[in-house]
Tab-separated table of N, CA and C in Angstrom:
chain	number	residue	atom	x	y	z
A	28	ALA	N	6.614	-7.650	11.000
A	28	ALA	CA	7.346	-7.646	9.759
A	28	ALA	C	8.258	-6.436	9.708
A	29	GLU	N	9.363	-6.579	9.028
A	29	GLU	CA	10.297	-5.477	8.879
A	29	GLU	C	9.735	-4.452	7.910
A	30	ARG	N	10.221	-3.229	8.037
A	30	ARG	CA	9.806	-2.156	7.139
A	30	ARG	C	10.092	-2.560	5.694
A	31	GLY	N	9.088	-2.371	4.832
A	31	GLY	CA	9.263	-2.703	3.430
A	31	GLY	C	8.965	-4.154	3.098
A	32	THR	N	8.679	-4.967	4.113
A	32	THR	CA	8.389	-6.375	3.877
A	32	THR	C	6.882	-6.570	3.792
A	33	MET	N	6.429	-7.284	2.777
A	33	MET	CA	5.007	-7.593	2.653
A	33	MET	C	4.734	-8.945	3.284
A	34	VAL	N	3.740	-8.987	4.138
A	34	VAL	CA	3.331	-10.233	4.760
A	34	VAL	C	1.929	-10.547	4.246
A	35	PHE	N	1.738	-11.737	3.710
A	35	PHE	CA	0.438	-12.124	3.184
A	35	PHE	C	-0.226	-13.126	4.120
A	36	LEU	N	-1.514	-12.943	4.292
A	36	LEU	CA	-2.299	-13.846	5.127
A	36	LEU	C	-3.335	-14.531	4.247
A	37	ARG	N	-3.497	-15.836	4.386
A	37	ARG	CA	-4.586	-16.536	3.685
A	37	ARG	C	-5.795	-16.467	4.590
A	38	VAL	N	-6.882	-15.948	4.060
A	38	VAL	CA	-8.082	-15.770	4.879
A	38	VAL	C	-9.314	-16.262	4.129
A	39	ARG	N	-10.355	-16.521	4.879
A	39	ARG	CA	-11.678	-16.791	4.321
A	39	ARG	C	-12.561	-15.717	4.919
A	40	ILE	N	-13.188	-14.916	4.062
A	40	ILE	CA	-13.920	-13.749	4.516
A	40	ILE	C	-15.413	-14.004	4.390
A	41	MET	N	-16.163	-13.625	5.419
A	41	MET	CA	-17.616	-13.728	5.387
A	41	MET	C	-18.185	-12.315	5.378
A	42	ILE	N	-18.997	-11.998	4.374
A	42	ILE	CA	-19.668	-10.707	4.317
A	42	ILE	C	-21.115	-10.961	3.934
A	43	GLY	N	-22.010	-10.445	4.735
A	43	GLY	CA	-23.434	-10.575	4.438
A	43	GLY	C	-23.872	-12.006	4.205
A	44	GLY	N	-23.245	-12.958	4.900
A	44	GLY	CA	-23.614	-14.352	4.759
A	44	GLY	C	-22.945	-15.055	3.585
A	45	ALA	N	-22.227	-14.302	2.741
A	45	ALA	CA	-21.541	-14.914	1.599
A	45	ALA	C	-20.104	-15.246	1.995
A	46	SER	N	-19.654	-16.392	1.575
A	46	SER	CA	-18.301	-16.831	1.893
A	46	SER	C	-17.383	-16.575	0.710
A	47	TRP	N	-16.274	-15.915	0.967
A	47	TRP	CA	-15.292	-15.671	-0.077
A	47	TRP	C	-14.245	-16.764	-0.004
A	48	PRO	N	-13.707	-17.181	-1.153
A	48	PRO	CA	-12.616	-18.162	-1.133
A	48	PRO	C	-11.334	-17.495	-0.652
A	49	PRO	N	-10.291	-18.274	-0.421
A	49	PRO	CA	-9.040	-17.671	0.029
A	49	PRO	C	-8.563	-16.604	-0.951
A	50	ALA	N	-8.102	-15.497	-0.419
A	50	ALA	CA	-7.542	-14.404	-1.218
A	50	ALA	C	-6.241	-13.998	-0.544
A	51	MET	N	-5.329	-13.489	-1.307
A	51	MET	CA	-4.064	-13.025	-0.736
A	51	MET	C	-4.250	-11.584	-0.300
A	52	ILE	N	-4.202	-11.334	0.994
A	52	ILE	CA	-4.397	-9.989	1.529
A	52	ILE	C	-3.176	-9.623	2.361
A	53	PRO	N	-2.479	-8.545	1.991
A	53	PRO	CA	-1.292	-8.159	2.751
A	53	PRO	C	-1.666	-7.465	4.051
A	54	SER	N	-0.852	-7.641	5.065
A	54	SER	CA	-1.057	-6.917	6.313
A	54	SER	C	0.003	-5.840	6.422
A	55	SER	N	-0.294	-4.789	7.124
A	55	SER	CA	0.639	-3.694	7.428
A	55	SER	C	1.115	-2.917	6.207
A	56	VAL	N	0.360	-2.882	5.148
A	56	VAL	CA	0.782	-2.119	3.974
A	56	VAL	C	-0.345	-1.212	3.472
A	57	GLY	N	-1.301	-0.963	4.276
A	57	GLY	CA	-2.446	-0.156	3.883
A	57	GLY	C	-3.632	-0.687	4.638
A	58	SER	N	-4.813	-0.511	4.088
A	58	SER	CA	-5.946	-1.051	4.791
A	58	SER	C	-6.919	-1.668	3.812
A	59	LEU	N	-7.524	-2.730	4.256
A	59	LEU	CA	-8.562	-3.407	3.502
A	59	LEU	C	-9.761	-3.443	4.435
A	60	ASP	N	-10.680	-2.503	4.243
A	60	ASP	CA	-11.819	-2.342	5.132
A	60	ASP	C	-13.050	-2.966	4.493
A	61	MET	N	-13.758	-3.790	5.255
A	61	MET	CA	-14.963	-4.439	4.765
A	61	MET	C	-16.133	-4.078	5.665
A	62	THR	N	-17.028	-3.212	5.171
A	62	THR	CA	-18.172	-2.761	5.932
A	62	THR	C	-19.412	-2.813	5.052
A	63	ASN	N	-20.469	-3.439	5.537
A	63	ASN	CA	-21.746	-3.496	4.815
A	63	ASN	C	-21.587	-3.953	3.366
A	64	ASN	N	-20.853	-5.017	3.159
A	64	ASN	CA	-20.616	-5.601	1.833
A	64	ASN	C	-19.828	-4.693	0.900
A	65	THR	N	-19.184	-3.644	1.448
A	65	THR	CA	-18.326	-2.754	0.672
A	65	THR	C	-16.889	-3.014	1.077
A	66	VAL	N	-16.021	-3.187	0.096
A	66	VAL	CA	-14.600	-3.402	0.345
A	66	VAL	C	-13.860	-2.154	-0.131
A	67	THR	N	-13.044	-1.565	0.757
A	67	THR	CA	-12.235	-0.405	0.412
A	67	THR	C	-10.775	-0.789	0.573
A	68	ASN	N	-10.016	-0.660	-0.505
A	68	ASN	CA	-8.610	-1.039	-0.548
A	68	ASN	C	-7.780	0.244	-0.661
A	69	THR	N	-6.911	0.527	0.346
A	69	THR	CA	-6.165	1.785	0.367
A	69	THR	C	-4.673	1.548	0.574
A	70	GLY	N	-3.914	2.649	0.657
A	70	GLY	CA	-2.470	2.559	0.899
A	70	GLY	C	-1.775	1.931	-0.287
A	71	ILE	N	-1.005	0.867	-0.019
A	71	ILE	CA	-0.392	0.083	-1.099
A	71	ILE	C	-0.825	-1.380	-0.976
A	72	ALA	N	-1.967	-1.579	-0.301
A	72	ALA	CA	-2.498	-2.932	-0.117
A	72	ALA	C	-2.921	-3.528	-1.451
A	73	LYS	N	-2.979	-4.842	-1.496
A	73	LYS	CA	-3.367	-5.555	-2.715
A	73	LYS	C	-4.504	-6.510	-2.387
A	74	PHE	N	-5.581	-6.427	-3.153
A	74	PHE	CA	-6.702	-7.347	-3.038
A	74	PHE	C	-6.598	-8.275	-4.232
A	75	ALA	N	-6.191	-9.508	-3.986
A	75	ALA	CA	-5.931	-10.444	-5.074
A	75	ALA	C	-6.850	-11.650	-4.977
A	76	VAL	N	-7.607	-11.892	-6.037
A	76	VAL	CA	-8.420	-13.098	-6.133
A	76	VAL	C	-7.563	-14.094	-6.908
A	77	THR	N	-7.066	-15.091	-6.198
A	77	THR	CA	-6.088	-16.004	-6.786
A	77	THR	C	-6.702	-17.305	-7.290
A	78	THR	N	-7.894	-17.640	-6.781
A	78	THR	CA	-8.525	-18.893	-7.169
A	78	THR	C	-10.015	-18.829	-6.848
A	79	GLY	N	-10.812	-19.581	-7.549
A	79	GLY	CA	-12.235	-19.687	-7.226
A	79	GLY	C	-13.033	-18.451	-7.585
A	80	ALA	N	-14.218	-18.337	-6.986
A	80	ALA	CA	-15.150	-17.243	-7.251
A	80	ALA	C	-15.369	-16.439	-5.983
A	81	THR	N	-15.001	-15.167	-6.008
A	81	THR	CA	-15.212	-14.265	-4.884
A	81	THR	C	-16.507	-13.506	-5.125
A	82	THR	N	-17.481	-13.650	-4.208
A	82	THR	CA	-18.793	-13.029	-4.364
A	82	THR	C	-19.194	-12.339	-3.070
A	83	GLY	N	-20.370	-11.717	-3.065
A	83	GLY	CA	-20.901	-11.111	-1.848
A	83	GLY	C	-20.472	-9.667	-1.650
A	84	ILE	N	-19.862	-9.049	-2.656
A	84	ILE	CA	-19.408	-7.660	-2.553
A	84	ILE	C	-20.396	-6.776	-3.303
A	85	SER	N	-20.943	-5.775	-2.623
A	85	SER	CA	-21.820	-4.842	-3.338
A	85	SER	C	-20.991	-3.768	-4.026
A	86	SER	N	-19.904	-3.333	-3.392
A	86	SER	CA	-19.058	-2.292	-3.976
A	86	SER	C	-17.607	-2.523	-3.557
A	87	LEU	N	-16.699	-2.441	-4.523
A	87	LEU	CA	-15.267	-2.546	-4.247
A	87	LEU	C	-14.630	-1.233	-4.691
A	88	ILE	N	-14.002	-0.523	-3.747
A	88	ILE	CA	-13.375	0.769	-4.026
A	88	ILE	C	-11.874	0.597	-3.875
A	89	ASN	N	-11.136	0.788	-4.970
A	89	ASN	CA	-9.695	0.613	-4.959
A	89	ASN	C	-9.005	1.964	-5.112
A	90	SER	N	-8.318	2.397	-4.055
A	90	SER	CA	-7.490	3.599	-4.147
A	90	SER	C	-6.046	3.260	-3.789
A	91	SER	N	-5.735	1.967	-3.756
A	91	SER	CA	-4.377	1.512	-3.460
A	91	SER	C	-3.425	1.984	-4.549
A	92	LEU	N	-2.291	2.524	-4.137
A	92	LEU	CA	-1.277	2.968	-5.083
A	92	LEU	C	-0.255	1.872	-5.345
A	93	GLY	N	-0.483	0.687	-4.772
A	93	GLY	CA	0.382	-0.459	-5.031
A	93	GLY	C	0.156	-0.973	-6.447
A	94	ILE	N	1.161	-1.643	-6.992
A	94	ILE	CA	1.025	-2.215	-8.331
A	94	ILE	C	-0.102	-3.237	-8.312
A	95	ASP	N	-1.038	-3.107	-9.234
A	95	ASP	CA	-2.191	-4.005	-9.318
A	95	ASP	C	-2.888	-4.131	-7.969
A	96	GLY	N	-3.410	-3.018	-7.473
A	96	GLY	CA	-4.110	-2.992	-6.191
A	96	GLY	C	-5.240	-3.994	-6.121
A	97	VAL	N	-5.883	-4.252	-7.250
A	97	VAL	CA	-6.876	-5.319	-7.363
A	97	VAL	C	-6.437	-6.200	-8.524
A	98	SER	N	-6.364	-7.500	-8.271
A	98	SER	CA	-6.010	-8.419	-9.353
A	98	SER	C	-6.888	-9.658	-9.288
A	99	VAL	N	-7.212	-10.167	-10.484
A	99	VAL	CA	-7.988	-11.394	-10.609
A	99	VAL	C	-7.178	-12.328	-11.499
A	100	ALA	N	-6.813	-13.485	-10.958
A	100	ALA	CA	-5.971	-14.445	-11.678
A	100	ALA	C	-6.766	-15.188	-12.741
A	101	SER	N	-6.061	-15.744	-13.693
A	101	SER	CA	-6.669	-16.560	-14.735
A	101	SER	C	-7.438	-17.711	-14.092
A	102	GLY	N	-8.673	-17.925	-14.527
A	102	GLY	CA	-9.506	-18.992	-13.975
A	102	GLY	C	-10.292	-18.583	-12.741
A	103	ALA	N	-9.977	-17.418	-12.152
A	103	ALA	CA	-10.674	-16.926	-10.959
A	103	ALA	C	-11.697	-15.871	-11.379
A	104	SER	N	-12.643	-15.573	-10.466
A	104	SER	CA	-13.625	-14.532	-10.773
A	104	SER	C	-13.942	-13.689	-9.549
A	105	LEU	N	-14.282	-12.446	-9.820
A	105	LEU	CA	-14.678	-11.475	-8.809
A	105	LEU	C	-16.037	-10.934	-9.224
A	106	THR	N	-17.040	-11.046	-8.332
A	106	THR	CA	-18.364	-10.518	-8.606
A	106	THR	C	-18.664	-9.418	-7.607
A	107	ALA	N	-18.983	-8.228	-8.131
A	107	ALA	CA	-19.321	-7.080	-7.289
A	107	ALA	C	-20.357	-6.249	-8.021
A	108	GLY	N	-21.226	-5.597	-7.269
A	108	GLY	CA	-22.211	-4.714	-7.890
A	108	GLY	C	-21.524	-3.648	-8.713
A	109	ASP	N	-20.476	-3.062	-8.159
A	109	ASP	CA	-19.666	-2.128	-8.922
A	109	ASP	C	-18.245	-2.140	-8.363
A	110	VAL	N	-17.305	-1.900	-9.268
A	110	VAL	CA	-15.889	-1.807	-8.913
A	110	VAL	C	-15.446	-0.406	-9.317
A	111	ARG	N	-14.909	0.344	-8.357
A	111	ARG	CA	-14.448	1.711	-8.627
A	111	ARG	C	-12.941	1.778	-8.426
A	112	ASN	N	-12.242	2.194	-9.463
A	112	ASN	CA	-10.790	2.308	-9.452
A	112	ASN	C	-10.449	3.797	-9.469
A	113	GLU	N	-9.844	4.283	-8.368
A	113	GLU	CA	-9.591	5.715	-8.210
A	113	GLU	C	-8.322	6.156	-8.949
A	114	ILE	N	-8.081	7.457	-8.996
A	114	ILE	CA	-6.904	8.042	-9.647
A	114	ILE	C	-5.635	7.429	-9.064
A	115	GLY	N	-4.743	6.970	-9.924
A	115	GLY	CA	-3.465	6.402	-9.500
A	115	GLY	C	-3.525	4.924	-9.142
A	116	ALA	N	-4.723	4.380	-9.018
A	116	ALA	CA	-4.882	2.960	-8.665
A	116	ALA	C	-4.901	2.115	-9.931
A	117	SER	N	-4.699	0.793	-9.765
A	117	SER	CA	-4.695	-0.066	-10.948
A	117	SER	C	-5.387	-1.399	-10.683
A	118	ILE	N	-5.936	-1.945	-11.770
A	118	ILE	CA	-6.599	-3.251	-11.753
A	118	ILE	C	-5.937	-4.111	-12.825
A	119	LEU	N	-5.609	-5.348	-12.461
A	119	LEU	CA	-5.110	-6.329	-13.420
A	119	LEU	C	-6.100	-7.481	-13.446
A	120	ASN	N	-6.775	-7.664	-14.582
A	120	ASN	CA	-7.755	-8.739	-14.712
A	120	ASN	C	-7.288	-9.746	-15.751
A	121	ASN	N	-6.939	-10.947	-15.285
A	121	ASN	CA	-6.626	-12.063	-16.169
A	121	ASN	C	-7.723	-13.115	-16.113
A	122	GLY	N	-8.721	-12.902	-15.250
A	122	GLY	CA	-9.830	-13.837	-15.077
A	122	GLY	C	-11.123	-13.195	-15.536
A	123	THR	N	-12.115	-13.154	-14.628
A	123	THR	CA	-13.422	-12.591	-14.953
A	123	THR	C	-13.853	-11.645	-13.845
A	124	ILE	N	-14.284	-10.445	-14.239
A	124	ILE	CA	-14.917	-9.507	-13.309
A	124	ILE	C	-16.369	-9.400	-13.736
A	125	ASN	N	-17.284	-9.726	-12.812
A	125	ASN	CA	-18.720	-9.621	-13.057
A	125	ASN	C	-19.230	-8.387	-12.335
A	126	GLY	N	-19.627	-7.364	-13.094
A	126	GLY	CA	-20.113	-6.117	-12.522
A	126	GLY	C	-19.568	-4.937	-13.290
A	127	ALA	N	-20.197	-3.793	-13.088
A	127	ALA	CA	-19.757	-2.565	-13.756
A	127	ALA	C	-18.442	-2.099	-13.140
A	128	VAL	N	-17.551	-1.571	-13.979
A	128	VAL	CA	-16.259	-1.062	-13.520
A	128	VAL	C	-16.145	0.391	-13.964
A	129	SER	N	-15.837	1.285	-13.014
A	129	SER	CA	-15.529	2.673	-13.369
A	129	SER	C	-14.084	2.916	-12.967
A	130	SER	N	-13.307	3.511	-13.877
A	130	SER	CA	-11.885	3.655	-13.611
A	130	SER	C	-11.371	5.041	-13.957
A	131	PHE	N	-10.647	5.620	-13.003
A	131	PHE	CA	-9.913	6.863	-13.190
A	131	PHE	C	-8.428	6.574	-13.065
A	132	GLY	N	-8.082	5.300	-12.972
A	132	GLY	CA	-6.700	4.820	-12.933
A	132	GLY	C	-6.492	3.877	-14.103
A	133	GLY	N	-5.541	2.964	-13.958
A	133	GLY	CA	-5.231	2.043	-15.045
A	133	GLY	C	-5.942	0.715	-14.911
A	134	VAL	N	-6.427	0.195	-16.034
A	134	VAL	CA	-7.031	-1.141	-16.084
A	134	VAL	C	-6.311	-1.932	-17.165
A	135	THR	N	-5.761	-3.079	-16.775
A	135	THR	CA	-5.228	-4.029	-17.745
A	135	THR	C	-6.196	-5.194	-17.771
A	136	ASN	N	-6.876	-5.360	-18.906
A	136	ASN	CA	-7.879	-6.412	-19.033
A	136	ASN	C	-7.415	-7.434	-20.064
A	137	ASN	N	-6.951	-8.581	-19.569
A	137	ASN	CA	-6.598	-9.705	-20.429
A	137	ASN	C	-7.618	-10.827	-20.270
A	138	GLY	N	-8.666	-10.557	-19.527
A	138	GLY	CA	-9.712	-11.540	-19.277
A	138	GLY	C	-11.029	-11.029	-19.815
A	139	LYS	N	-12.055	-11.093	-18.967
A	139	LYS	CA	-13.398	-10.691	-19.381
A	139	LYS	C	-14.027	-9.835	-18.293
A	140	ILE	N	-14.643	-8.734	-18.702
A	140	ILE	CA	-15.418	-7.907	-17.776
A	140	ILE	C	-16.865	-8.009	-18.230
A	141	ASN	N	-17.687	-8.691	-17.418
A	141	ASN	CA	-19.113	-8.839	-17.695
A	141	ASN	C	-19.844	-7.659	-17.072
A	142	GLY	N	-19.763	-6.540	-17.718
A	142	GLY	CA	-20.330	-5.285	-17.255
A	142	GLY	C	-19.671	-4.190	-18.066
A	143	THR	N	-20.248	-3.021	-18.041
A	143	THR	CA	-19.683	-1.913	-18.809
A	143	THR	C	-18.503	-1.315	-18.066
A	144	LEU	N	-17.428	-1.044	-18.797
A	144	LEU	CA	-16.271	-0.336	-18.253
A	144	LEU	C	-16.417	1.128	-18.602
A	145	MET	N	-16.481	1.992	-17.575
A	145	MET	CA	-16.501	3.431	-17.779
A	145	MET	C	-15.078	3.914	-17.529
A	146	LEU	N	-14.442	4.428	-18.574
A	146	LEU	CA	-13.061	4.875	-18.495
A	146	LEU	C	-13.060	6.390	-18.331
A	147	GLY	N	-12.825	6.856	-17.087
A	147	GLY	CA	-12.811	8.287	-16.786
A	147	GLY	C	-11.556	8.930	-17.334
A	148	ASP	N	-10.594	9.204	-16.491
A	148	ASP	CA	-9.322	9.794	-16.917
A	148	ASP	C	-8.237	8.734	-17.005
A	149	GLY	N	-8.579	7.485	-16.872
A	149	GLY	CA	-7.594	6.410	-16.805
A	149	GLY	C	-7.221	5.844	-18.161
A	150	THR	N	-6.553	4.692	-18.107
A	150	THR	CA	-6.110	4.010	-19.325
A	150	THR	C	-6.633	2.576	-19.335
A	151	LEU	N	-6.759	2.026	-20.535
A	151	LEU	CA	-7.160	0.635	-20.719
A	151	LEU	C	-6.118	-0.025	-21.605
A	152	SER	N	-5.619	-1.176	-21.165
A	152	SER	CA	-4.660	-1.929	-21.967
A	152	SER	C	-4.988	-3.405	-21.877
A	153	GLY	N	-4.280	-4.217	-22.662
A	153	GLY	CA	-4.472	-5.663	-22.653
A	153	GLY	C	-5.297	-6.125	-23.840
A	154	THR	N	-5.506	-7.427	-23.908
A	154	THR	CA	-6.337	-8.020	-24.952
A	154	THR	C	-7.412	-8.844	-24.266
A	155	GLY	N	-8.587	-8.256	-24.128
A	155	GLY	CA	-9.648	-8.932	-23.404
A	155	GLY	C	-11.005	-8.670	-24.011
A	156	ASN	N	-12.050	-8.972	-23.236
A	156	ASN	CA	-13.435	-8.838	-23.667
A	156	ASN	C	-14.204	-7.976	-22.677
A	157	LEU	N	-15.067	-7.112	-23.207
A	157	LEU	CA	-15.903	-6.238	-22.383
A	157	LEU	C	-17.346	-6.353	-22.853
A	158	SER	N	-18.287	-6.196	-21.904
A	158	SER	CA	-19.695	-6.157	-22.297
A	158	SER	C	-20.023	-4.824	-22.955
A	159	GLY	N	-19.410	-3.758	-22.488
A	159	GLY	CA	-19.630	-2.421	-23.038
A	159	GLY	C	-18.507	-1.515	-22.597
A	160	LEU	N	-18.327	-0.375	-23.287
A	160	LEU	CA	-17.241	0.553	-22.980
A	160	LEU	C	-17.741	1.975	-23.135
A	161	ASN	N	-17.558	2.791	-22.094
A	161	ASN	CA	-17.831	4.226	-22.147
A	161	ASN	C	-16.521	4.945	-21.882
A	162	ILE	N	-16.073	5.753	-22.834
A	162	ILE	CA	-14.819	6.500	-22.688
A	162	ILE	C	-15.181	7.962	-22.462
A	163	LEU	N	-14.859	8.494	-21.275
A	163	LEU	CA	-15.138	9.898	-20.993
A	163	LEU	C	-13.934	10.759	-21.356
A	164	HIS	N	-12.808	10.542	-20.681
A	164	HIS	CA	-11.589	11.304	-20.944
A	164	HIS	C	-10.384	10.383	-21.016
A	165	GLY	N	-10.594	9.100	-20.893
A	165	GLY	CA	-9.507	8.131	-20.811
A	165	GLY	C	-8.915	7.782	-22.161
A	166	THR	N	-7.955	6.855	-22.126
A	166	THR	CA	-7.243	6.444	-23.332
A	166	THR	C	-7.186	4.926	-23.413
A	167	VAL	N	-7.573	4.381	-24.569
A	167	VAL	CA	-7.354	2.971	-24.870
A	167	VAL	C	-5.959	2.930	-25.500
A	168	LEU	N	-4.994	2.319	-24.806
A	168	LEU	CA	-3.597	2.363	-25.228
A	168	LEU	C	-3.349	1.605	-26.527
A	169	ALA	N	-2.265	1.972	-27.208
A	169	ALA	CA	-1.957	1.462	-28.543
A	169	ALA	C	-1.845	-0.055	-28.612
A	170	ALA	N	-1.285	-0.682	-27.603
A	170	ALA	CA	-1.096	-2.138	-27.639
A	170	ALA	C	-2.357	-2.897	-27.243
A	171	SER	N	-3.419	-2.159	-26.927
A	171	SER	CA	-4.652	-2.785	-26.450
A	171	SER	C	-5.518	-3.274	-27.600
A	172	GLU	N	-6.162	-4.427	-27.376
A	172	GLU	CA	-7.145	-4.953	-28.321
A	172	GLU	C	-8.287	-5.526	-27.491
A	173	GLN	N	-9.392	-4.797	-27.446
A	173	GLN	CA	-10.535	-5.188	-26.640
A	173	GLN	C	-11.706	-5.550	-27.548
A	174	THR	N	-12.355	-6.678	-27.269
A	174	THR	CA	-13.534	-7.098	-28.015
A	174	THR	C	-14.762	-6.694	-27.213
A	175	ILE	N	-15.641	-5.903	-27.822
A	175	ILE	CA	-16.806	-5.358	-27.138
A	175	ILE	C	-18.051	-6.087	-27.634
A	176	ALA	N	-18.813	-6.658	-26.696
A	176	ALA	CA	-20.031	-7.378	-27.070
A	176	ALA	C	-21.206	-6.429	-27.284
A	177	GLY	N	-21.229	-5.331	-26.542
A	177	GLY	CA	-22.361	-4.401	-26.607
A	177	GLY	C	-21.965	-3.057	-27.174
A	178	ASP	N	-22.512	-1.994	-26.590
A	178	ASP	CA	-22.298	-0.639	-27.084
A	178	ASP	C	-20.974	-0.054	-26.603
A	179	THR	N	-20.413	0.830	-27.438
A	179	THR	CA	-19.255	1.641	-27.075
A	179	THR	C	-19.652	3.097	-27.286
A	180	THR	N	-19.431	3.924	-26.265
A	180	THR	CA	-19.722	5.346	-26.348
A	180	THR	C	-18.452	6.098	-26.014
A	181	GLN	N	-18.062	7.032	-26.887
A	181	GLN	CA	-16.858	7.822	-26.656
A	181	GLN	C	-17.244	9.292	-26.602
A	182	PHE	N	-17.099	9.898	-25.423
A	182	PHE	CA	-17.411	11.310	-25.224
A	182	PHE	C	-16.162	12.174	-25.316
A	183	GLY	N	-15.007	11.590	-25.163
A	183	GLY	CA	-13.737	12.302	-25.185
A	183	GLY	C	-12.635	11.270	-25.151
A	184	GLY	N	-11.443	11.690	-24.823
A	184	GLY	CA	-10.335	10.758	-24.726
A	184	GLY	C	-9.868	10.280	-26.085
A	185	SER	N	-9.073	9.215	-26.123
A	185	SER	CA	-8.542	8.699	-27.373
A	185	SER	C	-8.533	7.192	-27.396
A	186	VAL	N	-8.683	6.674	-28.606
A	186	VAL	CA	-8.557	5.244	-28.842
A	186	VAL	C	-7.336	5.064	-29.732
A	187	LEU	N	-6.229	4.622	-29.126
A	187	LEU	CA	-4.994	4.405	-29.859
A	187	LEU	C	-4.854	2.939	-30.246
A	188	GLY	N	-5.557	2.065	-29.523
A	188	GLY	CA	-5.521	0.628	-29.791
A	188	GLY	C	-6.718	0.207	-30.617
A	189	SER	N	-7.020	-1.085	-30.584
A	189	SER	CA	-8.119	-1.642	-31.376
A	189	SER	C	-9.327	-1.932	-30.501
A	190	ILE	N	-10.494	-1.567	-31.025
A	190	ILE	CA	-11.756	-1.965	-30.424
A	190	ILE	C	-12.454	-2.818	-31.467
A	191	ILE	N	-12.642	-4.092	-31.140
A	191	ILE	CA	-13.262	-5.038	-32.068
A	191	ILE	C	-14.717	-5.188	-31.674
A	192	GLY	N	-15.565	-5.127	-32.599
A	192	GLY	CA	-16.987	-5.187	-32.316
A	192	GLY	C	-17.622	-4.051	-33.066
A	193	PRO	N	-18.659	-3.529	-32.623
A	193	PRO	CA	-19.320	-3.815	-31.362
A	193	PRO	C	-20.357	-4.926	-31.423
A	194	GLY	N	-20.131	-5.996	-32.088
A	194	GLY	CA	-21.083	-7.103	-32.091
A	194	GLY	C	-22.466	-6.619	-32.467
A	195	ALA	N	-23.430	-6.823	-31.582
A	195	ALA	CA	-24.802	-6.386	-31.824
A	195	ALA	C	-25.007	-4.946	-31.381
A	196	GLY	N	-23.978	-4.334	-30.787
A	196	GLY	CA	-24.104	-2.984	-30.242
A	196	GLY	C	-23.767	-1.905	-31.245
A	197	GLN	N	-23.641	-0.683	-30.755
A	197	GLN	CA	-23.355	0.474	-31.572
A	197	GLN	C	-22.105	1.175	-31.068
A	198	TYR	N	-21.460	1.955	-31.946
A	198	TYR	CA	-20.335	2.807	-31.559
A	198	TYR	C	-20.788	4.244	-31.742
A	199	LEU	N	-20.887	4.988	-30.653
A	199	LEU	CA	-21.289	6.392	-30.690
A	199	LEU	C	-20.094	7.226	-30.300
A	200	MET	N	-19.658	8.115	-31.176
A	200	MET	CA	-18.527	8.984	-30.881
A	200	MET	C	-19.029	10.415	-30.828
A	201	ALA	N	-19.025	10.986	-29.637
A	201	ALA	CA	-19.488	12.353	-29.440
A	201	ALA	C	-18.324	13.307	-29.184
A	202	GLY	N	-17.088	12.791	-29.207
A	202	GLY	CA	-15.898	13.606	-28.977
A	202	GLY	C	-14.701	12.712	-28.882
A	203	GLY	N	-13.532	13.309	-28.761
A	203	GLY	CA	-12.298	12.537	-28.632
A	203	GLY	C	-11.715	12.197	-29.990
A	204	SER	N	-10.754	11.266	-29.976
A	204	SER	CA	-10.100	10.883	-31.234
A	204	SER	C	-9.781	9.405	-31.251
């Protein structure tokens, strides 16, 4: 491929005996390393779940500086023991993420996260649903409207948008604004 050109390969990935459905994985734009059920996405690579249910991942680490380094399309799902989004990286969820998510980068959630989102120094935007939310130093952006089914804990950071809920859960504010 020419410099600056993204080439996508349709693949079926087997990890730990689990079969992943086709995902769009770019070649020559970073690295997508899969070792011991851990997926590490680096460079400007993009890990995109475009259809079906992607399972069999114990940990997904996204440090890709590409736009939406990890994305889940509407109607698709990604299941992982934990998803870690590093500084400068981003996640776009229009489908369902099953598992805990910790983020020090940006998360746009227009779908559902079945697990607690821990917002470190990153941002949260979109209109979606979360099982729980822990805000350490991050910011829920003004245009964001997230519905929380469980507990919300705020240790710092700011909530500029709307948090609807907490349903049966509690809202604990120990700092921030």
